[in-house]
Amino acid sequence: MTTTSTGNNARRDFYERIGALSMAPLWESMHQLVPPAPMPGYVAAHWSYEAVRPFLMESGGLITAKEAIRRVLILENPSLRGTACATPTLYAGLQLILPGEVAPSHRHTQSALRFIVEGEGAYTAVAGERTIMREGDFVITPSWTWHDHGNESSQPMVWLDGLDIPIVRMFNAGFAENGAEDEQEVTRPEGDSDARYASGLLPVDHKPGRAASPIFNYPYARTREALARMAKAGAPDPCHGHKLRYVNPANGGAPIPTMGTFMQLLPAGFASAPYRSTDGQVFSVVEGSGETRIGGDAAGKGGTVVQWRKRDHFVVPSWARVEHRVEGEAVLFSFSDRPIQERLDLWREDRGGK
Ligand code: 1HN
């Protein structure tokens, strides 16, 4: 028996004995616990709307929105099955609400975003105000606010739900309540929060209290116009094209404190320079088509190439390189946990020198 194997046997025996006391040797796992660079441990993923939509519509015949509470097909990362995670920190799902249906009022400490994928005319009510939702609108449901949805239009509505479920689960800070009525009482006229907070003005005595934005619908018409004017005015960023982040006008931060939300226009013929950042991201294709190489090397080789079209969804893991390529103009919505990472001085990016 060599000294080493004696040593190893002695160590194994030691690990077993300390294991009985719920202890473990750090030196066996230290390299994994403190890696030299992020090792995401989850994969790029893509859901084509063409493949998903028939199942969404089929779910409409299986259960009502009222019975389901929320009729949603979860977009679960293939390497995180069973966890309801699109990335280790983010939940994503596609919600269907049919004409005449109501998704009953409830509230929870998890924050939610809605990004409207198909249809228009359904409303969501948040904290006493309704807003009618249209394709491309970005709508928020802040933590612990009552919310219900209803579809008084004649077409199905589908939206992307993004929630900070894994984050709240990690903190074990989840609470939820059902409303007394299916539909909450409407106490303010439609457009009230828009009037007060969305014109570069704030009520004179507004006190920045909570972290979430006082605006709850950021309509696509305005976002799209901003992008179009920006694209007309100057050259795209080599990594992002023309990219904007949604903002809480009262504090300059993200509208939802746990999730950053972004919209970017990729001009016709654009090929982005390889870029990576520590926030894993979920993308929703708003306009156009193109392809994205995910997790390639600095020279733009290898990785997974996702070919996407309007209404598709895809996931870019943390610290995986992203390269977008389009023929015609395209618009992408995305969300990530970037605001949390920034608060904690953790967020990093690598622009590959661009
Ligand atoms: C929720 O409340 C909604 O309000 C959507 O539309 C998705 C996923 C998990 C837990 C609560 C909604 C949800 C959710």
mmCIF file of C-alpha atoms and ligand atoms in Angstrom:
data_model
loop_
_atom_site.group_PDB
_atom_site.id
_atom_site.type_symbol
_atom_site.label_atom_id
_atom_site.label_comp_id
_atom_site.label_asym_id
_atom_site.label_seq_id
_atom_site.Cartn_x
_atom_site.Cartn_y
_atom_site.Cartn_z
ATOM 1 C CA MET A 1 0.000 0.000 0.000
ATOM 2 C CA THR A 2 1.448 3.398 -0.986
ATOM 3 C CA THR A 3 1.565 6.310 1.379
ATOM 4 C CA THR A 4 -0.922 8.179 -0.861
ATOM 5 C CA SER A 5 -3.560 5.460 -0.823
ATOM 6 C CA THR A 6 -3.095 5.056 2.906
ATOM 7 C CA GLY A 7 -3.558 8.812 3.123
ATOM 8 C CA ASN A 8 -6.629 8.642 0.853
ATOM 9 C CA ASN A 9 -8.130 5.805 2.845
ATOM 10 C CA ALA A 10 -7.496 7.714 6.028
ATOM 11 C CA ARG A 11 -9.172 10.766 4.486
ATOM 12 C CA ARG A 12 -12.179 8.807 3.254
ATOM 13 C CA ASP A 13 -12.567 7.300 6.674
ATOM 14 C CA PHE A 14 -12.286 10.772 8.196
ATOM 15 C CA TYR A 15 -14.932 12.175 5.767
ATOM 16 C CA GLU A 16 -17.303 9.394 6.793
ATOM 17 C CA ARG A 17 -16.829 10.075 10.469
ATOM 18 C CA ILE A 18 -17.314 13.835 10.176
ATOM 19 C CA GLY A 19 -20.216 13.175 7.753
ATOM 20 C CA ALA A 20 -22.084 11.602 10.662
ATOM 21 C CA LEU A 21 -21.925 15.006 12.351
ATOM 22 C CA SER A 22 -23.195 16.826 9.180
ATOM 23 C CA MET A 23 -19.765 18.194 8.374
ATOM 24 C CA ALA A 24 -17.761 18.071 5.145
ATOM 25 C CA PRO A 25 -14.180 18.937 4.145
ATOM 26 C CA LEU A 26 -14.027 22.233 2.264
ATOM 27 C CA TRP A 27 -10.832 21.263 0.444
ATOM 28 C CA GLU A 28 -12.657 18.615 -1.611
ATOM 29 C CA SER A 29 -15.126 21.123 -3.103
ATOM 30 C CA MET A 30 -13.411 24.496 -2.870
ATOM 31 C CA HIS A 31 -12.632 24.721 -6.601
ATOM 32 C CA GLN A 32 -16.336 24.248 -7.369
ATOM 33 C CA LEU A 33 -17.522 26.631 -4.681
ATOM 34 C CA VAL A 34 -15.191 29.436 -5.782
ATOM 35 C CA PRO A 35 -14.632 28.900 -9.513
ATOM 36 C CA PRO A 36 -12.205 31.185 -11.362
ATOM 37 C CA ALA A 37 -15.085 32.216 -13.673
ATOM 38 C CA PRO A 38 -18.846 31.506 -13.720
ATOM 39 C CA MET A 39 -19.856 27.930 -14.545
ATOM 40 C CA PRO A 40 -23.571 28.356 -15.256
ATOM 41 C CA GLY A 41 -24.569 24.702 -14.892
ATOM 42 C CA TYR A 42 -27.586 25.205 -17.155
ATOM 43 C CA VAL A 43 -28.060 25.387 -20.893
ATOM 44 C CA ALA A 44 -29.262 27.659 -23.675
ATOM 45 C CA ALA A 45 -32.886 26.924 -24.576
ATOM 46 C CA HIS A 46 -35.333 27.863 -27.329
ATOM 47 C CA TRP A 47 -39.119 27.582 -27.619
ATOM 48 C CA SER A 48 -40.427 28.311 -31.109
ATOM 49 C CA TYR A 49 -43.907 29.815 -30.956
ATOM 50 C CA GLU A 50 -44.965 27.641 -33.866
ATOM 51 C CA ALA A 51 -44.266 24.553 -31.743
ATOM 52 C CA VAL A 52 -45.673 25.977 -28.491
ATOM 53 C CA ARG A 53 -48.857 27.708 -29.637
ATOM 54 C CA PRO A 54 -50.888 24.550 -30.460
ATOM 55 C CA PHE A 55 -50.260 23.233 -26.932
ATOM 56 C CA LEU A 56 -51.191 26.562 -25.381
ATOM 57 C CA MET A 57 -54.476 26.553 -27.311
ATOM 58 C CA GLU A 58 -55.040 22.904 -26.380
ATOM 59 C CA SER A 59 -54.631 23.830 -22.703
ATOM 60 C CA GLY A 60 -57.517 26.251 -23.264
ATOM 61 C CA GLY A 61 -59.803 23.257 -23.838
ATOM 62 C CA LEU A 62 -58.512 21.348 -20.807
ATOM 63 C CA ILE A 63 -58.954 23.865 -18.024
ATOM 64 C CA THR A 64 -60.524 27.292 -17.550
ATOM 65 C CA ALA A 65 -58.506 30.277 -16.361
ATOM 66 C CA LYS A 66 -60.707 30.365 -13.258
ATOM 67 C CA GLU A 67 -60.042 26.750 -12.332
ATOM 68 C CA ALA A 68 -56.343 26.971 -13.154
ATOM 69 C CA ILE A 69 -56.071 30.354 -11.320
ATOM 70 C CA ARG A 70 -53.452 31.071 -13.980
ATOM 71 C CA ARG A 71 -53.421 28.953 -17.166
ATOM 72 C CA VAL A 72 -49.710 28.909 -17.899
ATOM 73 C CA LEU A 73 -47.255 26.595 -19.607
ATOM 74 C CA ILE A 74 -43.951 26.980 -17.791
ATOM 75 C CA LEU A 75 -40.829 27.453 -19.938
ATOM 76 C CA GLU A 76 -38.552 25.154 -18.001
ATOM 77 C CA ASN A 77 -34.869 25.060 -18.788
ATOM 78 C CA PRO A 78 -34.066 21.537 -20.117
ATOM 79 C CA SER A 79 -31.288 21.205 -17.557
ATOM 80 C CA LEU A 80 -33.484 22.440 -14.679
ATOM 81 C CA ARG A 81 -36.552 20.205 -15.179
ATOM 82 C CA GLY A 82 -38.830 19.962 -12.189
ATOM 83 C CA THR A 83 -37.726 23.308 -10.725
ATOM 84 C CA ALA A 84 -39.970 25.712 -12.705
ATOM 85 C CA CYS A 85 -36.816 27.653 -13.598
ATOM 86 C CA ALA A 86 -35.849 29.172 -16.950
ATOM 87 C CA THR A 87 -32.545 30.124 -15.308
ATOM 88 C CA PRO A 88 -31.539 29.385 -11.702
ATOM 89 C CA THR A 89 -32.965 32.777 -10.636
ATOM 90 C CA LEU A 90 -35.846 33.367 -13.084
ATOM 91 C CA TYR A 91 -39.208 31.818 -13.791
ATOM 92 C CA ALA A 92 -40.813 32.212 -17.243
ATOM 93 C CA GLY A 93 -44.124 30.962 -18.597
ATOM 94 C CA LEU A 94 -46.667 31.620 -21.341
ATOM 95 C CA GLN A 95 -50.141 32.479 -20.099
ATOM 96 C CA LEU A 96 -53.349 32.063 -22.120
ATOM 97 C CA ILE A 97 -56.585 33.887 -21.349
ATOM 98 C CA LEU A 98 -59.546 33.284 -23.628
ATOM 99 C CA PRO A 99 -62.379 35.708 -24.452
ATOM 100 C CA GLY A 100 -64.758 36.072 -21.514
ATOM 101 C CA GLU A 101 -62.387 34.566 -18.962
ATOM 102 C CA VAL A 102 -61.213 36.009 -15.660
ATOM 103 C CA ALA A 103 -58.010 34.988 -13.849
ATOM 104 C CA PRO A 104 -59.061 35.640 -10.245
ATOM 105 C CA SER A 105 -57.583 38.216 -7.928
ATOM 106 C CA HIS A 106 -54.684 37.254 -5.680
ATOM 107 C CA ARG A 107 -51.429 38.652 -4.391
ATOM 108 C CA HIS A 108 -48.023 37.241 -3.560
ATOM 109 C CA THR A 109 -44.609 38.466 -2.553
ATOM 110 C CA GLN A 110 -43.126 37.290 -5.862
ATOM 111 C CA SER A 111 -42.952 40.147 -8.385
ATOM 112 C CA ALA A 112 -44.220 39.533 -11.904
ATOM 113 C CA LEU A 113 -43.756 41.034 -15.327
ATOM 114 C CA ARG A 114 -46.026 40.471 -18.305
ATOM 115 C CA PHE A 115 -44.787 40.877 -21.823
ATOM 116 C CA ILE A 116 -47.636 40.722 -24.309
ATOM 117 C CA VAL A 117 -46.941 38.187 -27.065
ATOM 118 C CA GLU A 118 -50.240 37.814 -28.952
ATOM 119 C CA GLY A 119 -53.588 39.569 -29.013
ATOM 120 C CA GLU A 120 -54.904 42.759 -27.549
ATOM 121 C CA GLY A 121 -57.762 43.966 -25.464
ATOM 122 C CA ALA A 122 -57.463 41.933 -22.270
ATOM 123 C CA TYR A 123 -56.893 43.899 -19.104
ATOM 124 C CA THR A 124 -54.911 43.385 -15.987
ATOM 125 C CA ALA A 125 -55.921 45.143 -12.789
ATOM 126 C CA VAL A 126 -53.217 46.068 -10.304
ATOM 127 C CA ALA A 127 -53.858 47.924 -7.048
ATOM 128 C CA GLY A 128 -57.260 49.265 -8.102
ATOM 129 C CA GLU A 129 -56.446 50.285 -11.688
ATOM 130 C CA ARG A 130 -57.044 48.433 -14.938
ATOM 131 C CA THR A 131 -54.888 48.641 -18.022
ATOM 132 C CA ILE A 132 -55.739 47.252 -21.448
ATOM 133 C CA MET A 133 -52.823 45.275 -22.822
ATOM 134 C CA ARG A 134 -51.535 45.173 -26.385
ATOM 135 C CA GLU A 135 -48.749 43.285 -28.161
ATOM 136 C CA GLY A 136 -45.309 44.408 -27.025
ATOM 137 C CA ASP A 137 -46.571 46.118 -23.868
ATOM 138 C CA PHE A 138 -44.524 45.543 -20.731
ATOM 139 C CA VAL A 139 -46.686 45.421 -17.615
ATOM 140 C CA ILE A 140 -45.604 44.942 -14.007
ATOM 141 C CA THR A 141 -47.220 43.436 -10.937
ATOM 142 C CA PRO A 142 -45.162 44.595 -7.952
ATOM 143 C CA SER A 143 -44.665 42.386 -4.913
ATOM 144 C CA TRP A 144 -47.789 41.971 -2.712
ATOM 145 C CA THR A 145 -50.138 43.932 -5.014
ATOM 146 C CA TRP A 146 -53.597 42.509 -5.759
ATOM 147 C CA HIS A 147 -53.923 41.518 -9.405
ATOM 148 C CA ASP A 148 -56.487 39.884 -11.655
ATOM 149 C CA HIS A 149 -56.765 39.587 -15.405
ATOM 150 C CA GLY A 150 -59.768 39.509 -17.701
ATOM 151 C CA ASN A 151 -60.294 39.159 -21.422
ATOM 152 C CA GLU A 152 -63.237 41.186 -22.675
ATOM 153 C CA SER A 153 -61.927 41.082 -26.255
ATOM 154 C CA SER A 154 -62.919 38.540 -28.904
ATOM 155 C CA GLN A 155 -59.461 36.953 -29.306
ATOM 156 C CA PRO A 156 -57.181 34.794 -27.188
ATOM 157 C CA MET A 157 -54.413 36.683 -25.426
ATOM 158 C CA VAL A 158 -51.013 35.217 -24.731
ATOM 159 C CA TRP A 159 -48.309 36.806 -22.675
ATOM 160 C CA LEU A 160 -44.936 35.946 -21.212
ATOM 161 C CA ASP A 161 -44.897 35.935 -17.418
ATOM 162 C CA GLY A 162 -41.535 36.557 -15.780
ATOM 163 C CA LEU A 163 -41.346 36.098 -12.025
ATOM 164 C CA ASP A 164 -38.607 36.122 -9.400
ATOM 165 C CA ILE A 165 -39.949 32.837 -7.965
ATOM 166 C CA PRO A 166 -36.535 31.122 -7.588
ATOM 167 C CA ILE A 167 -35.115 34.169 -5.797
ATOM 168 C CA VAL A 168 -38.024 34.436 -3.363
ATOM 169 C CA ARG A 169 -37.798 30.659 -2.848
ATOM 170 C CA MET A 170 -34.116 30.969 -1.987
ATOM 171 C CA PHE A 171 -34.952 33.547 0.677
ATOM 172 C CA ASN A 172 -37.968 31.498 1.839
ATOM 173 C CA ALA A 173 -39.913 34.742 1.740
ATOM 174 C CA GLY A 174 -42.984 33.602 -0.192
ATOM 175 C CA PHE A 175 -46.469 34.620 0.985
ATOM 176 C CA ALA A 176 -49.715 34.514 -1.007
ATOM 177 C CA GLU A 177 -53.413 35.313 -0.511
ATOM 178 C CA ASN A 178 -56.552 34.930 -2.609
ATOM 179 C CA GLY A 179 -58.881 37.904 -3.044
ATOM 180 C CA ALA A 180 -62.383 37.848 -1.574
ATOM 181 C CA GLU A 181 -63.815 38.494 -5.062
ATOM 182 C CA ASP A 182 -62.577 37.236 -8.440
ATOM 183 C CA GLU A 183 -62.247 40.788 -9.694
ATOM 184 C CA GLN A 184 -60.844 43.469 -7.444
ATOM 185 C CA GLU A 185 -62.667 46.724 -7.031
ATOM 186 C CA VAL A 186 -61.588 49.328 -9.570
ATOM 187 C CA THR A 187 -60.873 52.544 -7.671
ATOM 188 C CA ARG A 188 -58.977 54.604 -10.233
ATOM 189 C CA PRO A 189 -59.636 55.402 -13.909
ATOM 190 C CA GLU A 190 -57.613 53.695 -16.624
ATOM 191 C CA GLY A 191 -54.470 55.679 -17.404
ATOM 192 C CA ASP A 192 -54.260 57.265 -13.950
ATOM 193 C CA SER A 193 -50.776 56.022 -13.066
ATOM 194 C CA ASP A 194 -49.624 56.787 -16.623
ATOM 195 C CA ALA A 195 -50.801 60.388 -16.256
ATOM 196 C CA ARG A 196 -49.138 60.862 -12.903
ATOM 197 C CA TYR A 197 -45.818 59.128 -13.497
ATOM 198 C CA ALA A 198 -45.100 58.494 -17.189
ATOM 199 C CA SER A 199 -44.589 61.965 -18.676
ATOM 200 C CA GLY A 200 -41.264 62.959 -17.152
ATOM 201 C CA LEU A 201 -43.235 64.414 -14.227
ATOM 202 C CA LEU A 202 -44.067 63.179 -10.736
ATOM 203 C CA PRO A 203 -46.768 64.273 -8.295
ATOM 204 C CA VAL A 204 -45.161 67.139 -6.370
ATOM 205 C CA ASP A 205 -45.276 65.360 -3.036
ATOM 206 C CA HIS A 206 -44.297 61.933 -4.356
ATOM 207 C CA LYS A 207 -42.107 60.153 -1.838
ATOM 208 C CA PRO A 208 -40.054 57.305 -3.266
ATOM 209 C CA GLY A 209 -41.345 54.648 -0.891
ATOM 210 C CA ARG A 210 -41.362 51.244 -2.462
ATOM 211 C CA ALA A 211 -38.747 49.993 -4.891
ATOM 212 C CA ALA A 212 -41.224 49.038 -7.660
ATOM 213 C CA SER A 213 -42.237 51.527 -10.343
ATOM 214 C CA PRO A 214 -45.461 53.533 -9.928
ATOM 215 C CA ILE A 215 -46.032 53.001 -13.685
ATOM 216 C CA PHE A 216 -47.485 49.594 -14.437
ATOM 217 C CA ASN A 217 -47.916 49.596 -18.204
ATOM 218 C CA TYR A 218 -45.028 50.617 -20.458
ATOM 219 C CA PRO A 219 -46.809 50.567 -23.846
ATOM 220 C CA TYR A 220 -45.002 49.216 -26.890
ATOM 221 C CA ALA A 221 -46.033 52.166 -29.058
ATOM 222 C CA ARG A 222 -43.830 54.466 -26.969
ATOM 223 C CA THR A 223 -40.941 52.022 -26.639
ATOM 224 C CA ARG A 224 -40.970 51.353 -30.375
ATOM 225 C CA GLU A 225 -40.950 55.020 -31.231
ATOM 226 C CA ALA A 226 -38.001 55.648 -28.922
ATOM 227 C CA LEU A 227 -36.051 52.831 -30.576
ATOM 228 C CA ALA A 228 -36.913 54.022 -34.075
ATOM 229 C CA ARG A 229 -35.780 57.566 -33.317
ATOM 230 C CA MET A 230 -32.626 56.332 -31.633
ATOM 231 C CA ALA A 231 -31.822 54.145 -34.641
ATOM 232 C CA LYS A 232 -32.325 57.093 -36.966
ATOM 233 C CA ALA A 233 -30.089 59.331 -34.879
ATOM 234 C CA GLY A 234 -26.927 57.292 -34.614
ATOM 235 C CA ALA A 235 -24.903 54.126 -35.054
ATOM 236 C CA PRO A 236 -25.822 50.989 -33.092
ATOM 237 C CA ASP A 237 -23.730 49.792 -30.178
ATOM 238 C CA PRO A 238 -21.478 47.000 -31.573
ATOM 239 C CA CYS A 239 -22.665 44.497 -28.929
ATOM 240 C CA HIS A 240 -26.308 45.494 -28.348
ATOM 241 C CA GLY A 241 -27.604 47.298 -31.411
ATOM 242 C CA HIS A 242 -29.947 49.992 -30.090
ATOM 243 C CA LYS A 243 -30.802 48.871 -26.557
ATOM 244 C CA LEU A 244 -32.810 50.567 -23.829
ATOM 245 C CA ARG A 245 -33.637 49.520 -20.296
ATOM 246 C CA TYR A 246 -37.039 50.119 -18.723
ATOM 247 C CA VAL A 247 -36.888 52.487 -15.757
ATOM 248 C CA ASN A 248 -38.753 53.405 -12.594
ATOM 249 C CA PRO A 249 -39.049 57.186 -13.067
ATOM 250 C CA ALA A 250 -39.120 57.797 -9.326
ATOM 251 C CA ASN A 251 -35.701 56.328 -8.551
ATOM 252 C CA GLY A 252 -33.903 55.577 -11.834
ATOM 253 C CA GLY A 253 -33.796 51.869 -11.028
ATOM 254 C CA ALA A 254 -35.476 48.925 -12.693
ATOM 255 C CA PRO A 255 -39.319 48.955 -12.615
ATOM 256 C CA ILE A 256 -39.181 45.677 -10.689
ATOM 257 C CA PRO A 257 -36.343 45.625 -8.167
ATOM 258 C CA THR A 258 -35.469 41.981 -8.749
ATOM 259 C CA MET A 259 -35.707 41.845 -12.557
ATOM 260 C CA GLY A 260 -34.188 44.110 -15.197
ATOM 261 C CA THR A 261 -36.123 44.519 -18.435
ATOM 262 C CA PHE A 262 -34.770 45.595 -21.786
ATOM 263 C CA MET A 263 -35.793 46.247 -25.374
ATOM 264 C CA GLN A 264 -33.349 46.306 -28.265
ATOM 265 C CA LEU A 265 -33.601 47.029 -31.953
ATOM 266 C CA LEU A 266 -31.189 45.193 -34.228
ATOM 267 C CA PRO A 267 -30.966 47.161 -37.478
ATOM 268 C CA ALA A 268 -31.194 45.364 -40.841
ATOM 269 C CA GLY A 269 -27.955 43.526 -41.658
ATOM 270 C CA PHE A 270 -26.628 43.858 -38.082
ATOM 271 C CA ALA A 271 -24.192 41.270 -36.678
ATOM 272 C CA SER A 272 -23.322 41.929 -33.050
ATOM 273 C CA ALA A 273 -19.840 41.579 -31.552
ATOM 274 C CA PRO A 274 -19.480 38.691 -29.048
ATOM 275 C CA TYR A 275 -20.693 39.841 -25.631
ATOM 276 C CA ARG A 276 -21.283 38.198 -22.281
ATOM 277 C CA SER A 277 -22.508 39.254 -18.870
ATOM 278 C CA THR A 278 -23.116 37.514 -15.562
ATOM 279 C CA ASP A 279 -26.901 37.823 -15.783
ATOM 280 C CA GLY A 280 -28.643 34.909 -17.478
ATOM 281 C CA GLN A 281 -31.395 36.256 -19.743
ATOM 282 C CA VAL A 282 -34.788 35.308 -21.152
ATOM 283 C CA PHE A 283 -35.601 36.772 -24.584
ATOM 284 C CA SER A 284 -38.956 37.274 -26.307
ATOM 285 C CA VAL A 285 -38.868 38.067 -30.030
ATOM 286 C CA VAL A 286 -41.121 41.031 -30.753
ATOM 287 C CA GLU A 287 -40.415 41.687 -34.420
ATOM 288 C CA GLY A 288 -38.415 40.084 -37.192
ATOM 289 C CA SER A 289 -36.240 36.997 -37.312
ATOM 290 C CA GLY A 290 -32.583 36.166 -36.959
ATOM 291 C CA GLU A 291 -30.101 33.906 -35.261
ATOM 292 C CA THR A 292 -28.178 34.051 -32.020
ATOM 293 C CA ARG A 293 -25.018 32.124 -31.253
ATOM 294 C CA ILE A 294 -24.992 31.305 -27.540
ATOM 295 C CA GLY A 295 -21.896 30.151 -25.683
ATOM 296 C CA GLY A 296 -19.460 30.419 -28.593
ATOM 297 C CA ASP A 297 -15.814 31.385 -28.181
ATOM 298 C CA ALA A 298 -14.362 34.897 -28.451
ATOM 299 C CA ALA A 299 -13.790 34.359 -32.180
ATOM 300 C CA GLY A 300 -17.466 33.570 -32.761
ATOM 301 C CA LYS A 301 -17.107 29.789 -33.173
ATOM 302 C CA GLY A 302 -18.884 26.923 -31.421
ATOM 303 C CA GLY A 303 -21.761 27.170 -28.989
ATOM 304 C CA THR A 304 -25.418 26.725 -29.934
ATOM 305 C CA VAL A 305 -27.051 28.670 -32.747
ATOM 306 C CA VAL A 306 -30.719 29.485 -32.155
ATOM 307 C CA GLN A 307 -32.746 30.513 -35.188
ATOM 308 C CA TRP A 308 -35.615 32.614 -33.971
ATOM 309 C CA ARG A 309 -38.746 34.228 -35.311
ATOM 310 C CA LYS A 310 -41.418 36.585 -34.014
ATOM 311 C CA ARG A 311 -42.939 35.353 -30.695
ATOM 312 C CA ASP A 312 -40.179 32.797 -30.044
ATOM 313 C CA HIS A 313 -38.500 32.674 -26.640
ATOM 314 C CA PHE A 314 -34.937 31.743 -25.792
ATOM 315 C CA VAL A 315 -32.597 31.641 -22.798
ATOM 316 C CA VAL A 316 -28.982 32.805 -22.690
ATOM 317 C CA PRO A 317 -27.133 31.384 -19.659
ATOM 318 C CA SER A 318 -25.001 33.556 -17.418
ATOM 319 C CA TRP A 319 -21.541 34.335 -18.850
ATOM 320 C CA ALA A 320 -22.336 32.569 -22.158
ATOM 321 C CA ARG A 321 -21.310 34.679 -25.148
ATOM 322 C CA VAL A 322 -24.115 36.113 -27.257
ATOM 323 C CA GLU A 323 -23.894 37.066 -30.908
ATOM 324 C CA HIS A 324 -27.015 38.187 -32.764
ATOM 325 C CA ARG A 325 -27.254 38.240 -36.544
ATOM 326 C CA VAL A 326 -30.192 39.570 -38.551
ATOM 327 C CA GLU A 327 -31.035 40.195 -42.178
ATOM 328 C CA GLY A 328 -34.035 42.469 -41.716
ATOM 329 C CA GLU A 329 -34.684 44.707 -38.719
ATOM 330 C CA ALA A 330 -35.600 42.875 -35.502
ATOM 331 C CA VAL A 331 -36.743 43.817 -31.992
ATOM 332 C CA LEU A 332 -36.012 41.758 -28.861
ATOM 333 C CA PHE A 333 -37.423 42.067 -25.348
ATOM 334 C CA SER A 334 -35.404 40.510 -22.531
ATOM 335 C CA PHE A 335 -35.317 40.220 -18.767
ATOM 336 C CA SER A 336 -32.691 39.136 -16.260
ATOM 337 C CA ASP A 337 -31.612 39.386 -12.614
ATOM 338 C CA ARG A 338 -29.141 42.177 -13.420
ATOM 339 C CA PRO A 339 -30.526 44.723 -10.873
ATOM 340 C CA ILE A 340 -29.854 42.354 -7.990
ATOM 341 C CA GLN A 341 -26.359 41.573 -9.193
ATOM 342 C CA GLU A 342 -25.623 45.295 -9.576
ATOM 343 C CA ARG A 343 -26.835 46.022 -6.048
ATOM 344 C CA LEU A 344 -24.501 43.346 -4.744
ATOM 345 C CA ASP A 345 -21.494 44.548 -6.801
ATOM 346 C CA LEU A 346 -21.523 41.215 -8.632
ATOM 347 C CA TRP A 347 -22.550 42.151 -12.160
ATOM 348 C CA ARG A 348 -19.818 41.965 -14.800
ATOM 349 C CA GLU A 349 -19.729 42.145 -18.560
ATOM 350 C CA ASP A 350 -17.169 41.237 -21.188
ATOM 351 C CA ARG A 351 -17.486 43.235 -24.389
ATOM 352 C CA GLY A 352 -14.542 41.440 -26.014
ATOM 353 C CA GLY A 353 -12.766 44.770 -26.359
ATOM 354 C CA LYS A 354 -15.696 46.475 -28.203
HETATM 355 C C1 1HN B 1 -49.127 34.516 -11.177
HETATM 356 O O1 1HN B 1 -49.765 35.124 -10.186
HETATM 357 C C2 1HN B 1 -49.345 34.905 -12.480
HETATM 358 O O2 1HN B 1 -50.766 36.691 -11.869
HETATM 359 C C3 1HN B 1 -48.668 34.290 -13.507
HETATM 360 O O3 1HN B 1 -50.712 36.134 -13.924
HETATM 361 C C4 1HN B 1 -47.773 33.280 -13.263
HETATM 362 C C5 1HN B 1 -46.669 31.819 -11.710
HETATM 363 C C6 1HN B 1 -46.483 31.382 -10.437
HETATM 364 C C7 1HN B 1 -47.131 31.980 -9.382
HETATM 365 C C8 1HN B 1 -47.998 33.032 -9.605
HETATM 366 C C9 1HN B 1 -50.344 35.989 -12.775
HETATM 367 C C10 1HN B 1 -47.557 32.849 -11.962
HETATM 368 C C11 1HN B 1 -48.228 33.474 -10.903
#
